[in-house]
Amino acid sequence: MDFLSNVEPYRIKVVEPLKITTHEERQQVLKKAHYNIFKIPAEEVFVDLLTDSGTSAMSQYQWAGIMTGDESYAGCRNWFHLEEVIRDITGYPYILPTHQGRPAENILMAIHLKPGISALGNMFFDTTEAHVLNKGGLPIDLVIEEGLQTDQDHPFKGNVDIDKLEQTIKRLGREKIGIIHVTVTCNNNGGQPVSMANLRAVREVADRYGLPFYLDAARFAENAYFIQQREAGYASKSIKEIAQEMFSLADGCTMSSKKDGLVNIGGFLALKDEQKYRQAQQFLIALEGFITYGGMAGRDLEALSIGLREVLDQAYMTNRVRQVRIFGEQLLQAGVPALQPIGGHCVMLDMKRFSPHIPQEHFPAEALAAQLYLDSGTRACGLGQLAFGSEDAQTGQVHYSPLEVVRLAVPRRVYTDNHLKLVADSVIRIYEERNKLHGMQIVWAPPVLRHFTADLAPLQE
Ligand SMILES: Cc1ncc(COP(=O)(O)O)c(C=O)c1O
């Protein structure tokens, strides 16, 4: 493939026009949105890197599949297509469709947790963490130390610290642990992969203590690609073969199909154990819908069954990871402190190094997100103190978020390298004048998940 693999392995058949706004217009939009980028209408955004979730462009085959949607309540044909594809990739016999990833997490945690019981993983995604907490459980992140260092190179920064895993089980006692749930790739630290050797080691620990081990497989194909590229012994294996091996090591998985399913909505829970499947069915019917649609339309089941095959294509994945890497490298070459190595689905900017003059309690990530929108109409997501930290109004005590980052997530098959160059130039421009960046303050915020709806204002206006 060589030089052809540097180019998108598709051409564009349908285009969605983007609105070009002026600096003054963006200033008005930002003010009206109370400086919270979640509140900006999408049509006012030029390059939307808020998330890679549910934002993929579908292929002609997926759109054609949409037309074959069978909307029968029970046993629609598209369900059987999807079931066959998921069984083929994962090897799991029991599959439950859900409308996205979080209901699958809700059901899995309901089966395995009760109050006072812990869930162990590399880094729990926020919805998974919420479901663990909702069941009275305690989520414990055990990612390797390098996974939290933004400037250290490591091929598998999503790996679980195996010593810590075993020590934690010994410290708490086997009976106090309900589940091990490992996210591939690890979203929270920038789409960093987990190696096959690490998954194998987790399996061994799980077997030693009789613990169930599941994958959060939202980006399973990107993880398999990194294994192919970076882990000895996998270079000649296909992405599908590697994915099959990854799944074979676990007892099942939760899946947000909005990422590596290449669709705009969907998810599933897949299991090896029939008893657990029967239990899960009862939750599914109450929460999502009948067991052959689980909150998805028949047409969407079909689009997913096609997307799950397309994501395993070597040419697609080579270009996908290349695009994100080239984007990140433009920033690194200009000295911008991006998390290294560049992950599978996003570039993360380390705000502690980007603008050390802004303390975390003045929300440097949101300050940059606002400035990026003003500068180039780019939307990015702040993931730091506003999302994960807190300040006690009475005592003034601050609980700091361990990471303070801005995430530039790249939707699949949506933007060209040119769009990403525009964003890179914009970040570099702001970085060169970073001393002019000033902090933000909260005008209003709800008690939980405040970053989605908080009203903010610049500190010096
Ligand atoms: C790693 C990971 N797990 C789970 C989820 C939740 O999936 P969903 O948004 O489909 O509910 C996400 C969403 O971004 C994710 O990144």
JSON list of C-alpha atoms in Angstrom, two decimals, residues 211-397:
[
{"chain": "A", "resi": 211, "resn": "LEU", "atom": "CA", "xyz": [-13.16, -12.44, 39.04]},
{"chain": "A", "resi": 212, "resn": "PRO", "atom": "CA", "xyz": [-15.17, -11.53, 35.95]},
{"chain": "A", "resi": 213, "resn": "PHE", "atom": "CA", "xyz": [-13.20, -9.46, 33.40]},
{"chain": "A", "resi": 214, "resn": "TYR", "atom": "CA", "xyz": [-14.89, -7.32, 30.74]},
{"chain": "A", "resi": 215, "resn": "LEU", "atom": "CA", "xyz": [-13.74, -4.87, 28.09]},
{"chain": "A", "resi": 216, "resn": "ASP", "atom": "CA", "xyz": [-15.14, -1.42, 27.38]},
{"chain": "A", "resi": 217, "resn": "ALA", "atom": "CA", "xyz": [-14.73, -1.94, 23.64]},
{"chain": "A", "resi": 218, "resn": "ALA", "atom": "CA", "xyz": [-15.82, 1.50, 22.32]},
{"chain": "A", "resi": 219, "resn": "ARG", "atom": "CA", "xyz": [-12.53, 1.82, 20.37]},
{"chain": "A", "resi": 220, "resn": "PHE", "atom": "CA", "xyz": [-11.60, -1.87, 20.09]},
{"chain": "A", "resi": 221, "resn": "ALA", "atom": "CA", "xyz": [-10.46, -1.64, 16.45]},
{"chain": "A", "resi": 222, "resn": "GLU", "atom": "CA", "xyz": [-8.15, 1.35, 17.09]},
{"chain": "A", "resi": 223, "resn": "ASN", "atom": "CA", "xyz": [-6.67, -0.63, 20.00]},
{"chain": "A", "resi": 224, "resn": "ALA", "atom": "CA", "xyz": [-6.16, -3.69, 17.77]},
{"chain": "A", "resi": 225, "resn": "TYR", "atom": "CA", "xyz": [-4.42, -1.51, 15.18]},
{"chain": "A", "resi": 226, "resn": "PHE", "atom": "CA", "xyz": [-1.97, -0.16, 17.77]},
{"chain": "A", "resi": 227, "resn": "ILE", "atom": "CA", "xyz": [-1.20, -3.72, 18.87]},
{"chain": "A", "resi": 228, "resn": "GLN", "atom": "CA", "xyz": [-0.51, -4.62, 15.23]},
{"chain": "A", "resi": 229, "resn": "GLN", "atom": "CA", "xyz": [1.83, -1.65, 14.87]},
{"chain": "A", "resi": 230, "resn": "ARG", "atom": "CA", "xyz": [3.59, -1.73, 18.24]},
{"chain": "A", "resi": 231, "resn": "GLU", "atom": "CA", "xyz": [3.53, -5.16, 19.88]},
{"chain": "A", "resi": 232, "resn": "ALA", "atom": "CA", "xyz": [5.97, -7.90, 18.92]},
{"chain": "A", "resi": 233, "resn": "GLY", "atom": "CA", "xyz": [4.36, -10.83, 17.13]},
{"chain": "A", "resi": 234, "resn": "TYR", "atom": "CA", "xyz": [1.33, -9.02, 15.73]},
{"chain": "A", "resi": 235, "resn": "ALA", "atom": "CA", "xyz": [2.66, -7.22, 12.64]},
{"chain": "A", "resi": 236, "resn": "SER", "atom": "CA", "xyz": [1.41, -9.87, 10.23]},
{"chain": "A", "resi": 237, "resn": "LYS", "atom": "CA", "xyz": [-2.00, -10.35, 11.85]},
{"chain": "A", "resi": 238, "resn": "SER", "atom": "CA", "xyz": [-5.12, -8.58, 10.60]},
{"chain": "A", "resi": 239, "resn": "ILE", "atom": "CA", "xyz": [-6.96, -6.04, 12.76]},
{"chain": "A", "resi": 240, "resn": "LYS", "atom": "CA", "xyz": [-9.84, -8.49, 12.96]},
{"chain": "A", "resi": 241, "resn": "GLU", "atom": "CA", "xyz": [-7.64, -11.39, 14.14]},
{"chain": "A", "resi": 242, "resn": "ILE", "atom": "CA", "xyz": [-6.12, -9.16, 16.81]},
{"chain": "A", "resi": 243, "resn": "ALA", "atom": "CA", "xyz": [-9.55, -7.93, 17.91]},
{"chain": "A", "resi": 244, "resn": "GLN", "atom": "CA", "xyz": [-10.75, -11.54, 18.13]},
{"chain": "A", "resi": 245, "resn": "GLU", "atom": "CA", "xyz": [-7.80, -12.38, 20.37]},
{"chain": "A", "resi": 246, "resn": "MET", "atom": "CA", "xyz": [-8.46, -9.34, 22.58]},
{"chain": "A", "resi": 247, "resn": "PHE", "atom": "CA", "xyz": [-12.11, -10.33, 23.04]},
{"chain": "A", "resi": 248, "resn": "SER", "atom": "CA", "xyz": [-11.19, -13.98, 23.69]},
{"chain": "A", "resi": 249, "resn": "LEU", "atom": "CA", "xyz": [-9.31, -12.89, 26.84]},
{"chain": "A", "resi": 250, "resn": "ALA", "atom": "CA", "xyz": [-12.38, -11.29, 28.45]},
{"chain": "A", "resi": 251, "resn": "ASP", "atom": "CA", "xyz": [-15.77, -12.59, 29.62]},
{"chain": "A", "resi": 252, "resn": "GLY", "atom": "CA", "xyz": [-17.66, -10.05, 27.57]},
{"chain": "A", "resi": 253, "resn": "CYS", "atom": "CA", "xyz": [-17.79, -6.37, 26.67]},
{"chain": "A", "resi": 254, "resn": "THR", "atom": "CA", "xyz": [-19.79, -3.19, 26.78]},
{"chain": "A", "resi": 255, "resn": "MET", "atom": "CA", "xyz": [-19.77, -1.25, 23.54]},
{"chain": "A", "resi": 256, "resn": "SER", "atom": "CA", "xyz": [-20.59, 2.29, 22.51]},
{"chain": "A", "resi": 257, "resn": "SER", "atom": "CA", "xyz": [-21.05, 1.74, 18.76]},
{"chain": "A", "resi": 258, "resn": "LYS", "atom": "CA", "xyz": [-20.89, 5.52, 18.26]},
{"chain": "A", "resi": 259, "resn": "LYS", "atom": "CA", "xyz": [-17.10, 5.18, 18.04]},
{"chain": "A", "resi": 260, "resn": "ASP", "atom": "CA", "xyz": [-15.70, 2.10, 16.28]},
{"chain": "A", "resi": 261, "resn": "GLY", "atom": "CA", "xyz": [-19.15, 1.02, 15.07]},
{"chain": "A", "resi": 262, "resn": "LEU", "atom": "CA", "xyz": [-18.97, 3.93, 12.60]},
{"chain": "A", "resi": 263, "resn": "VAL", "atom": "CA", "xyz": [-22.59, 4.87, 13.32]},
{"chain": "A", "resi": 264, "resn": "ASN", "atom": "CA", "xyz": [-24.35, 7.83, 14.86]},
{"chain": "A", "resi": 265, "resn": "ILE", "atom": "CA", "xyz": [-26.22, 5.87, 17.52]},
{"chain": "A", "resi": 266, "resn": "GLY", "atom": "CA", "xyz": [-26.04, 2.39, 19.04]},
{"chain": "A", "resi": 267, "resn": "GLY", "atom": "CA", "xyz": [-24.37, 0.06, 21.49]},
{"chain": "A", "resi": 268, "resn": "PHE", "atom": "CA", "xyz": [-24.42, -3.45, 22.86]},
{"chain": "A", "resi": 269, "resn": "LEU", "atom": "CA", "xyz": [-23.52, -5.75, 25.70]},
{"chain": "A", "resi": 270, "resn": "ALA", "atom": "CA", "xyz": [-21.95, -9.08, 24.74]},
{"chain": "A", "resi": 271, "resn": "LEU", "atom": "CA", "xyz": [-21.36, -11.98, 27.11]},
{"chain": "A", "resi": 272, "resn": "LYS", "atom": "CA", "xyz": [-19.96, -15.49, 27.31]},
{"chain": "A", "resi": 273, "resn": "ASP", "atom": "CA", "xyz": [-22.15, -16.59, 30.20]},
{"chain": "A", "resi": 274, "resn": "GLU", "atom": "CA", "xyz": [-25.73, -17.72, 29.57]},
{"chain": "A", "resi": 275, "resn": "GLN", "atom": "CA", "xyz": [-26.92, -17.13, 33.13]},
{"chain": "A", "resi": 276, "resn": "LYS", "atom": "CA", "xyz": [-25.68, -13.54, 33.06]},
{"chain": "A", "resi": 277, "resn": "TYR", "atom": "CA", "xyz": [-27.33, -13.11, 29.67]},
{"chain": "A", "resi": 278, "resn": "ARG", "atom": "CA", "xyz": [-30.70, -14.21, 31.04]},
{"chain": "A", "resi": 279, "resn": "GLN", "atom": "CA", "xyz": [-30.32, -11.77, 33.94]},
{"chain": "A", "resi": 280, "resn": "ALA", "atom": "CA", "xyz": [-29.30, -8.97, 31.55]},
{"chain": "A", "resi": 281, "resn": "GLN", "atom": "CA", "xyz": [-32.33, -9.63, 29.30]},
{"chain": "A", "resi": 282, "resn": "GLN", "atom": "CA", "xyz": [-34.69, -8.64, 32.12]},
{"chain": "A", "resi": 283, "resn": "PHE", "atom": "CA", "xyz": [-32.91, -5.31, 32.61]},
{"chain": "A", "resi": 284, "resn": "LEU", "atom": "CA", "xyz": [-32.79, -4.74, 28.86]},
{"chain": "A", "resi": 285, "resn": "ILE", "atom": "CA", "xyz": [-36.53, -5.16, 28.35]},
{"chain": "A", "resi": 286, "resn": "ALA", "atom": "CA", "xyz": [-37.32, -2.82, 31.23]},
{"chain": "A", "resi": 287, "resn": "LEU", "atom": "CA", "xyz": [-34.74, -0.19, 30.31]},
{"chain": "A", "resi": 288, "resn": "GLU", "atom": "CA", "xyz": [-34.25, -0.26, 26.52]},
{"chain": "A", "resi": 289, "resn": "GLY", "atom": "CA", "xyz": [-36.73, -2.47, 24.67]},
{"chain": "A", "resi": 290, "resn": "PHE", "atom": "CA", "xyz": [-37.21, -5.98, 23.37]},
{"chain": "A", "resi": 291, "resn": "ILE", "atom": "CA", "xyz": [-34.10, -8.17, 23.08]},
{"chain": "A", "resi": 292, "resn": "THR", "atom": "CA", "xyz": [-33.86, -7.90, 19.28]},
{"chain": "A", "resi": 293, "resn": "TYR", "atom": "CA", "xyz": [-33.83, -4.10, 19.07]},
{"chain": "A", "resi": 294, "resn": "GLY", "atom": "CA", "xyz": [-32.91, -2.76, 22.52]},
{"chain": "A", "resi": 295, "resn": "GLY", "atom": "CA", "xyz": [-33.62, 0.90, 21.79]},
{"chain": "A", "resi": 296, "resn": "MET", "atom": "CA", "xyz": [-32.36, 0.94, 18.20]},
{"chain": "A", "resi": 297, "resn": "ALA", "atom": "CA", "xyz": [-34.36, 1.15, 14.97]},
{"chain": "A", "resi": 298, "resn": "GLY", "atom": "CA", "xyz": [-33.99, -1.82, 12.59]},
{"chain": "A", "resi": 299, "resn": "ARG", "atom": "CA", "xyz": [-32.28, 0.44, 10.05]},
{"chain": "A", "resi": 300, "resn": "ASP", "atom": "CA", "xyz": [-29.69, 1.51, 12.63]},
{"chain": "A", "resi": 301, "resn": "LEU", "atom": "CA", "xyz": [-28.97, -2.13, 13.50]},
{"chain": "A", "resi": 302, "resn": "GLU", "atom": "CA", "xyz": [-28.17, -2.71, 9.83]},
{"chain": "A", "resi": 303, "resn": "ALA", "atom": "CA", "xyz": [-25.90, 0.35, 9.56]},
{"chain": "A", "resi": 304, "resn": "LEU", "atom": "CA", "xyz": [-24.01, -0.91, 12.61]},
{"chain": "A", "resi": 305, "resn": "SER", "atom": "CA", "xyz": [-23.54, -4.43, 11.26]},
{"chain": "A", "resi": 306, "resn": "ILE", "atom": "CA", "xyz": [-21.91, -2.87, 8.16]},
{"chain": "A", "resi": 307, "resn": "GLY", "atom": "CA", "xyz": [-19.89, -0.30, 10.16]},
{"chain": "A", "resi": 308, "resn": "LEU", "atom": "CA", "xyz": [-18.41, -3.00, 12.38]},
{"chain": "A", "resi": 309, "resn": "ARG", "atom": "CA", "xyz": [-17.01, -4.71, 9.29]},
{"chain": "A", "resi": 310, "resn": "GLU", "atom": "CA", "xyz": [-15.74, -1.47, 7.70]},
{"chain": "A", "resi": 311, "resn": "VAL", "atom": "CA", "xyz": [-13.84, -0.41, 10.82]},
{"chain": "A", "resi": 312, "resn": "LEU", "atom": "CA", "xyz": [-11.65, -3.53, 10.54]},
{"chain": "A", "resi": 313, "resn": "ASP", "atom": "CA", "xyz": [-10.41, -2.54, 7.08]},
{"chain": "A", "resi": 314, "resn": "GLN", "atom": "CA", "xyz": [-6.62, -2.01, 7.12]},
{"chain": "A", "resi": 315, "resn": "ALA", "atom": "CA", "xyz": [-6.71, 0.94, 4.69]},
{"chain": "A", "resi": 316, "resn": "TYR", "atom": "CA", "xyz": [-9.43, 2.72, 6.66]},
{"chain": "A", "resi": 317, "resn": "MET", "atom": "CA", "xyz": [-7.65, 2.30, 9.99]},
{"chain": "A", "resi": 318, "resn": "THR", "atom": "CA", "xyz": [-4.18, 3.17, 8.69]},
{"chain": "A", "resi": 319, "resn": "ASN", "atom": "CA", "xyz": [-5.51, 6.46, 7.41]},
{"chain": "A", "resi": 320, "resn": "ARG", "atom": "CA", "xyz": [-7.61, 7.14, 10.50]},
{"chain": "A", "resi": 321, "resn": "VAL", "atom": "CA", "xyz": [-4.68, 6.83, 12.89]},
{"chain": "A", "resi": 322, "resn": "ARG", "atom": "CA", "xyz": [-2.37, 8.63, 10.45]},
{"chain": "A", "resi": 323, "resn": "GLN", "atom": "CA", "xyz": [-4.71, 11.63, 10.26]},
{"chain": "A", "resi": 324, "resn": "VAL", "atom": "CA", "xyz": [-4.87, 12.03, 14.04]},
{"chain": "A", "resi": 325, "resn": "ARG", "atom": "CA", "xyz": [-1.08, 11.53, 14.37]},
{"chain": "A", "resi": 326, "resn": "ILE", "atom": "CA", "xyz": [-0.19, 14.10, 11.68]},
{"chain": "A", "resi": 327, "resn": "PHE", "atom": "CA", "xyz": [-2.55, 16.59, 13.33]},
{"chain": "A", "resi": 328, "resn": "GLY", "atom": "CA", "xyz": [-0.87, 16.06, 16.71]},
{"chain": "A", "resi": 329, "resn": "GLU", "atom": "CA", "xyz": [2.64, 16.17, 15.27]},
{"chain": "A", "resi": 330, "resn": "GLN", "atom": "CA", "xyz": [2.02, 19.61, 13.77]},
{"chain": "A", "resi": 331, "resn": "LEU", "atom": "CA", "xyz": [1.36, 20.83, 17.29]},
{"chain": "A", "resi": 332, "resn": "LEU", "atom": "CA", "xyz": [4.29, 19.01, 18.88]},
{"chain": "A", "resi": 333, "resn": "GLN", "atom": "CA", "xyz": [6.68, 20.36, 16.24]},
{"chain": "A", "resi": 334, "resn": "ALA", "atom": "CA", "xyz": [5.59, 23.90, 17.14]},
{"chain": "A", "resi": 335, "resn": "GLY", "atom": "CA", "xyz": [6.35, 23.16, 20.81]},
{"chain": "A", "resi": 336, "resn": "VAL", "atom": "CA", "xyz": [2.70, 22.95, 21.89]},
{"chain": "A", "resi": 337, "resn": "PRO", "atom": "CA", "xyz": [2.45, 20.60, 24.91]},
{"chain": "A", "resi": 338, "resn": "ALA", "atom": "CA", "xyz": [0.30, 17.78, 23.54]},
{"chain": "A", "resi": 339, "resn": "LEU", "atom": "CA", "xyz": [0.03, 14.41, 25.27]},
{"chain": "A", "resi": 340, "resn": "GLN", "atom": "CA", "xyz": [2.53, 11.93, 23.87]},
{"chain": "A", "resi": 341, "resn": "PRO", "atom": "CA", "xyz": [2.35, 9.66, 22.04]},
{"chain": "A", "resi": 342, "resn": "ILE", "atom": "CA", "xyz": [-0.63, 10.89, 20.02]},
{"chain": "A", "resi": 343, "resn": "GLY", "atom": "CA", "xyz": [-3.59, 8.59, 20.73]},
{"chain": "A", "resi": 344, "resn": "GLY", "atom": "CA", "xyz": [-6.10, 6.91, 18.47]},
{"chain": "A", "resi": 345, "resn": "HIS", "atom": "CA", "xyz": [-9.01, 9.32, 18.34]},
{"chain": "A", "resi": 346, "resn": "CYS", "atom": "CA", "xyz": [-7.84, 12.64, 19.72]},
{"chain": "A", "resi": 347, "resn": "VAL", "atom": "CA", "xyz": [-5.09, 15.07, 20.50]},
{"chain": "A", "resi": 348, "resn": "MET", "atom": "CA", "xyz": [-4.98, 16.32, 24.06]},
{"chain": "A", "resi": 349, "resn": "LEU", "atom": "CA", "xyz": [-3.34, 19.57, 25.12]},
{"chain": "A", "resi": 350, "resn": "ASP", "atom": "CA", "xyz": [-1.80, 19.70, 28.59]},
{"chain": "A", "resi": 351, "resn": "MET", "atom": "CA", "xyz": [-2.98, 23.02, 30.01]},
{"chain": "A", "resi": 352, "resn": "LYS", "atom": "CA", "xyz": [-0.68, 22.81, 33.05]},
{"chain": "A", "resi": 353, "resn": "ARG", "atom": "CA", "xyz": [2.20, 23.24, 30.59]},
{"chain": "A", "resi": 354, "resn": "PHE", "atom": "CA", "xyz": [0.32, 25.31, 27.98]},
{"chain": "A", "resi": 355, "resn": "SER", "atom": "CA", "xyz": [-0.63, 28.15, 30.32]},
{"chain": "A", "resi": 356, "resn": "PRO", "atom": "CA", "xyz": [1.01, 27.61, 33.73]},
{"chain": "A", "resi": 357, "resn": "HIS", "atom": "CA", "xyz": [0.11, 31.19, 34.66]},
{"chain": "A", "resi": 358, "resn": "ILE", "atom": "CA", "xyz": [-3.58, 30.20, 34.94]},
{"chain": "A", "resi": 359, "resn": "PRO", "atom": "CA", "xyz": [-4.28, 28.19, 38.12]},
{"chain": "A", "resi": 360, "resn": "GLN", "atom": "CA", "xyz": [-6.56, 25.19, 37.74]},
{"chain": "A", "resi": 361, "resn": "GLU", "atom": "CA", "xyz": [-9.32, 26.84, 39.77]},
{"chain": "A", "resi": 362, "resn": "HIS", "atom": "CA", "xyz": [-9.51, 29.45, 37.01]},
{"chain": "A", "resi": 363, "resn": "PHE", "atom": "CA", "xyz": [-10.30, 26.76, 34.43]},
{"chain": "A", "resi": 364, "resn": "PRO", "atom": "CA", "xyz": [-7.47, 27.05, 31.87]},
{"chain": "A", "resi": 365, "resn": "ALA", "atom": "CA", "xyz": [-9.03, 24.31, 29.69]},
{"chain": "A", "resi": 366, "resn": "GLU", "atom": "CA", "xyz": [-12.24, 26.28, 29.29]},
{"chain": "A", "resi": 367, "resn": "ALA", "atom": "CA", "xyz": [-10.22, 29.45, 28.68]},
{"chain": "A", "resi": 368, "resn": "LEU", "atom": "CA", "xyz": [-8.47, 27.81, 25.73]},
{"chain": "A", "resi": 369, "resn": "ALA", "atom": "CA", "xyz": [-11.68, 26.22, 24.42]},
{"chain": "A", "resi": 370, "resn": "ALA", "atom": "CA", "xyz": [-13.31, 29.67, 24.33]},
{"chain": "A", "resi": 371, "resn": "GLN", "atom": "CA", "xyz": [-10.28, 31.25, 22.66]},
{"chain": "A", "resi": 372, "resn": "LEU", "atom": "CA", "xyz": [-10.13, 28.48, 20.04]},
{"chain": "A", "resi": 373, "resn": "TYR", "atom": "CA", "xyz": [-13.74, 29.10, 19.12]},
{"chain": "A", "resi": 374, "resn": "LEU", "atom": "CA", "xyz": [-13.12, 32.83, 18.87]},
{"chain": "A", "resi": 375, "resn": "ASP", "atom": "CA", "xyz": [-9.98, 32.39, 16.80]},
{"chain": "A", "resi": 376, "resn": "SER", "atom": "CA", "xyz": [-11.11, 29.80, 14.24]},
{"chain": "A", "resi": 377, "resn": "GLY", "atom": "CA", "xyz": [-14.64, 28.60, 14.99]},
{"chain": "A", "resi": 378, "resn": "THR", "atom": "CA", "xyz": [-13.18, 25.35, 16.35]},
{"chain": "A", "resi": 379, "resn": "ARG", "atom": "CA", "xyz": [-15.01, 23.53, 19.11]},
{"chain": "A", "resi": 380, "resn": "ALA", "atom": "CA", "xyz": [-12.91, 21.49, 21.54]},
{"chain": "A", "resi": 381, "resn": "CYS", "atom": "CA", "xyz": [-13.68, 20.01, 24.93]},
{"chain": "A", "resi": 382, "resn": "GLY", "atom": "CA", "xyz": [-12.13, 21.07, 28.23]},
{"chain": "A", "resi": 383, "resn": "LEU", "atom": "CA", "xyz": [-11.50, 18.09, 30.53]},
{"chain": "A", "resi": 384, "resn": "GLY", "atom": "CA", "xyz": [-10.01, 19.31, 33.76]},
{"chain": "A", "resi": 385, "resn": "GLN", "atom": "CA", "xyz": [-11.03, 21.21, 36.86]},
{"chain": "A", "resi": 386, "resn": "LEU", "atom": "CA", "xyz": [-14.50, 22.16, 35.61]},
{"chain": "A", "resi": 387, "resn": "ALA", "atom": "CA", "xyz": [-15.34, 18.55, 34.68]},
{"chain": "A", "resi": 388, "resn": "PHE", "atom": "CA", "xyz": [-13.56, 16.60, 37.40]},
{"chain": "A", "resi": 389, "resn": "GLY", "atom": "CA", "xyz": [-12.56, 19.04, 40.17]},
{"chain": "A", "resi": 390, "resn": "SER", "atom": "CA", "xyz": [-14.53, 20.96, 42.80]},
{"chain": "A", "resi": 391, "resn": "GLU", "atom": "CA", "xyz": [-14.20, 23.98, 45.05]},
{"chain": "A", "resi": 392, "resn": "ASP", "atom": "CA", "xyz": [-15.88, 24.20, 48.42]},
{"chain": "A", "resi": 393, "resn": "ALA", "atom": "CA", "xyz": [-17.60, 27.60, 48.61]},
{"chain": "A", "resi": 394, "resn": "GLN", "atom": "CA", "xyz": [-17.68, 27.50, 52.44]},
{"chain": "A", "resi": 395, "resn": "THR", "atom": "CA", "xyz": [-14.14, 26.39, 53.25]},
{"chain": "A", "resi": 396, "resn": "GLY", "atom": "CA", "xyz": [-12.47, 27.50, 50.02]},
{"chain": "A", "resi": 397, "resn": "GLN", "atom": "CA", "xyz": [-10.89, 24.05, 49.76]}
]
